[in-house]
Coordinates of C-alpha atoms in Angstrom, one line a residue:
M1 CA 107.3 104.9 95.9
M2 CA 104.3 107.0 95.0
N3 CA 101.0 106.5 97.0
Q4 CA 97.4 106.9 96.3
N5 CA 96.2 110.5 96.7
Q6 CA 94.7 110.4 100.2
I7 CA 92.4 113.4 99.6
I8 CA 90.8 111.8 96.6
Y9 CA 90.6 108.4 98.4
L10 CA 89.0 109.7 101.6
N11 CA 86.6 112.0 99.7
K12 CA 85.3 109.1 97.7
L13 CA 84.6 107.3 100.9
G14 CA 82.6 110.4 102.1
K15 CA 85.3 111.4 104.6
D16 CA 87.1 114.7 105.0
A17 CA 90.9 114.8 104.6
K18 CA 93.0 116.5 107.2
V19 CA 95.6 118.8 105.6
L20 CA 98.5 120.6 107.2
N21 CA 99.3 123.9 105.5
L22 CA 103.0 125.0 105.4
N23 CA 104.5 128.3 104.3
T24 CA 108.1 127.4 105.1
P25 CA 109.9 124.0 105.0
S26 CA 109.6 122.1 108.2
A27 CA 110.5 118.4 108.4
E28 CA 109.4 118.4 112.1
S29 CA 105.9 119.6 111.2
V30 CA 105.6 116.9 108.5
E31 CA 106.6 114.2 111.0
Y32 CA 104.2 115.6 113.7
A33 CA 101.4 115.7 111.1
K34 CA 101.7 112.0 110.6
I35 CA 101.7 111.4 114.4
K36 CA 98.6 113.5 114.7
G37 CA 96.7 111.7 112.0
F38 CA 96.9 114.1 109.1
N39 CA 96.4 112.8 105.6
A40 CA 98.2 115.4 103.5
I41 CA 100.6 118.4 103.4
H42 CA 99.8 121.6 101.4
L43 CA 102.7 123.8 100.5
D44 CA 102.2 127.5 99.7
A45 CA 105.0 128.2 97.2
E46 CA 103.4 131.4 95.9
H47 CA 104.0 133.3 99.2
G48 CA 106.2 130.8 101.0
S49 CA 109.9 130.1 100.9
F50 CA 110.1 126.7 99.1
D51 CA 112.8 126.0 96.5
V52 CA 113.3 122.8 94.6
F53 CA 115.6 121.4 97.2
S54 CA 113.1 122.0 100.1
L55 CA 110.3 120.6 97.9
E56 CA 112.4 117.5 97.3
N57 CA 113.0 116.9 101.0
I58 CA 109.5 117.6 102.1
C59 CA 108.1 115.2 99.5
R60 CA 110.6 112.5 100.3
L61 CA 109.6 112.5 103.9
A62 CA 105.9 113.0 103.5
I63 CA 105.4 110.4 100.8
G64 CA 107.5 107.9 102.7
M65 CA 104.9 108.3 105.5
N66 CA 102.0 107.9 103.1
L67 CA 101.1 111.6 103.3
T68 CA 99.9 113.2 100.0
V69 CA 101.5 116.5 99.1
T70 CA 99.8 119.3 97.2
A71 CA 101.1 122.8 96.5
R72 CA 100.1 126.3 95.4
I73 CA 102.6 127.2 92.8
H74 CA 104.0 130.7 92.2
E75 CA 103.6 130.7 88.4
I76 CA 101.6 128.7 85.9
S77 CA 103.9 127.3 83.3
N78 CA 104.8 123.8 82.0
H79 CA 108.3 124.1 83.4
N80 CA 107.3 125.3 86.8
I81 CA 104.6 122.7 87.2
N82 CA 107.0 120.0 86.1
L83 CA 109.4 120.9 88.9
F84 CA 106.6 120.3 91.5
L85 CA 105.1 117.2 89.9
D86 CA 108.5 115.5 89.4
R87 CA 109.1 115.8 93.2
G88 CA 105.9 113.7 93.8
I89 CA 103.3 116.4 94.3
Q90 CA 99.7 115.2 93.5
G91 CA 97.7 118.4 93.6
I92 CA 98.4 121.8 92.1
V93 CA 96.6 125.1 93.0
G94 CA 97.2 127.6 90.1
P95 CA 97.0 131.2 91.3
H96 CA 95.6 134.1 89.3
V97 CA 93.7 132.0 86.7
D98 CA 92.1 134.9 84.8
T99 CA 91.3 133.3 81.5
A100 CA 90.3 129.9 80.0
E101 CA 93.7 129.8 78.2
E102 CA 95.5 130.1 81.6
G103 CA 93.2 127.4 83.0
L104 CA 93.8 125.1 80.1
L105 CA 97.6 125.6 80.5
L106 CA 97.3 124.7 84.2
A107 CA 95.1 121.6 83.5
N108 CA 97.2 120.3 80.6
S109 CA 100.5 120.7 82.5
C110 CA 99.2 118.5 85.3
H111 CA 98.0 115.6 83.3
Y112 CA 99.7 113.1 81.0
P113 CA 98.2 112.5 77.5
P114 CA 95.5 112.0 76.4
K115 CA 94.1 114.3 79.2
G116 CA 97.0 116.8 78.9
N117 CA 100.6 117.3 77.9
R118 CA 102.5 116.7 81.2
S119 CA 106.1 116.0 80.5
W120 CA 107.6 112.7 81.5
G121 CA 110.3 113.3 84.1
G122 CA 112.7 111.0 85.9
G123 CA 112.0 112.1 89.5
R124 CA 109.9 110.7 92.3
G125 CA 106.8 111.7 90.4
T126 CA 107.5 109.0 87.8
E127 CA 109.0 106.5 90.3
F128 CA 112.4 107.7 89.1
N129 CA 111.7 106.1 85.7
Q130 CA 112.4 102.6 87.2
L131 CA 110.9 100.1 84.7
D132 CA 110.7 97.3 87.3
I133 CA 108.4 99.5 89.5
L134 CA 106.5 100.9 86.6
N135 CA 105.9 97.5 85.1
N136 CA 105.3 95.5 88.3
K137 CA 103.3 98.0 90.3
Y138 CA 101.3 99.7 87.5
G139 CA 101.5 97.5 84.4
G140 CA 103.8 99.8 82.4
K141 CA 104.3 103.5 81.7
L142 CA 100.9 104.1 80.1
K143 CA 99.1 102.5 83.0
F144 CA 101.2 104.6 85.4
A145 CA 100.3 107.8 83.4
E146 CA 96.6 106.8 83.8
W147 CA 97.1 106.2 87.5
A148 CA 98.9 109.5 88.0
N149 CA 96.1 111.4 86.1
N150 CA 93.5 109.8 88.4
N151 CA 95.5 110.8 91.5
M152 CA 95.9 114.5 90.5
I153 CA 93.8 117.4 91.9
V154 CA 93.9 120.6 89.8
T155 CA 92.6 123.8 91.4
A156 CA 92.1 127.1 89.7
Q157 CA 92.3 130.2 92.0
I158 CA 89.9 133.0 91.1
E159 CA 91.2 136.3 92.3
S160 CA 90.1 139.1 89.9
K161 CA 87.2 140.7 88.1
L162 CA 88.6 139.4 84.8
A163 CA 88.6 135.8 86.2
I164 CA 84.9 136.2 87.2
D165 CA 84.1 137.5 83.8
N166 CA 85.7 134.4 82.3
L167 CA 84.5 132.0 84.9
D168 CA 82.0 130.2 82.8
E169 CA 84.7 129.3 80.2
I170 CA 87.2 128.3 83.0
L171 CA 84.6 126.0 84.5
Q172 CA 84.2 124.2 81.2
I173 CA 87.7 122.8 81.4
N174 CA 87.1 119.2 82.4
E175 CA 90.4 118.6 84.1
I176 CA 90.0 121.4 86.6
D177 CA 88.6 119.8 89.6
R178 CA 88.3 122.6 92.2
I179 CA 88.0 126.3 92.4
A180 CA 89.7 128.4 95.1
F181 CA 89.1 132.0 96.2
G182 CA 91.7 134.8 96.5
P183 CA 89.8 137.2 98.8
H184 CA 92.4 140.0 99.2
D185 CA 93.4 140.1 95.5
L186 CA 89.8 139.9 94.4
A187 CA 88.8 142.7 96.8
A188 CA 91.5 144.9 95.3
S189 CA 90.5 144.0 91.7
L190 CA 86.8 145.0 92.5
G191 CA 87.9 148.3 93.9
Y192 CA 88.0 147.5 97.6
P193 CA 91.7 147.0 98.5
G194 CA 92.3 145.8 102.0
D195 CA 88.6 144.9 102.5
P196 CA 88.1 141.2 101.7
D197 CA 84.9 141.3 103.9
H198 CA 83.2 143.9 101.8
S199 CA 79.7 142.9 100.8
A200 CA 80.6 143.1 97.1
V201 CA 83.5 140.6 97.6
K202 CA 81.2 138.3 99.6
E203 CA 78.6 138.4 96.8
A204 CA 81.3 137.7 94.2
H205 CA 82.3 134.6 96.3
K206 CA 78.7 133.4 96.4
E207 CA 78.4 133.7 92.7
I208 CA 81.7 131.9 92.1
E209 CA 80.5 129.1 94.4
R210 CA 77.1 128.9 92.8
K211 CA 78.5 128.5 89.3
T212 CA 81.2 126.0 90.5
R213 CA 78.6 123.7 92.1
E214 CA 76.3 124.0 89.1
V215 CA 78.8 122.3 86.9
G216 CA 79.6 119.6 89.5
K217 CA 83.0 120.9 90.6
K218 CA 84.2 121.5 94.2
L219 CA 85.7 124.4 96.1
W220 CA 89.2 123.9 97.3
S221 CA 87.9 123.7 100.9
D222 CA 85.2 121.1 100.3
N223 CA 85.9 117.9 102.4
I224 CA 89.3 119.3 103.4
I225 CA 90.1 120.3 107.0
N226 CA 92.9 122.9 106.6
V227 CA 95.1 123.3 109.6
S228 CA 98.1 125.7 110.1
P229 CA 101.2 124.5 111.9
E230 CA 100.7 127.0 114.8
V231 CA 98.6 124.3 116.4
F232 CA 101.7 122.3 117.0
T233 CA 104.1 122.7 119.8
L234 CA 107.4 121.4 118.4

């Protein structure tokens, strides 16, 4: 059964969430994360090696241990986002959000009506469409949809000059909660390939952060302690 999003829950209490980042499927890392007091697992499916079967297995294990699962997807589309959300993922990072239209597609695909147009699936993300669970635990499908919306984190990754030019419009999308950087791609887009520490890139990040906080949104890293699995000795 689905659980409350632990990142949202802990942040509301003023606490940081401890998140394990994975680039490849590892059931052992998920188990060890639970032992070591982590709250969530973040999967990099843009540059990692996750397919729908490995997503299913990771989510099954993590959610069974009350760990929230989030993911950076490889492509922003209704179909692709559905594949992740139907597995039980409760946070999506959309890469290369360059325009408000792309940001709106990301946000709408992650939320059920009236906040978006997320498709109703039959997987773990909708309690396998089991009416007894949906009715007894949530009070019906519409109440579940409201619960799912409230437990979803949507993050737009800003990685190009075009994205910076359109940032004001992207930030006006209510259902985008957080903004993430893409330092290497942004450096290349600004004309400094291979130099994410260039002063122009750092200044761009400062401007992105300033505008993000002005509208009351968070950066992806806010109140999240991100840890790589290299810290584990399995």
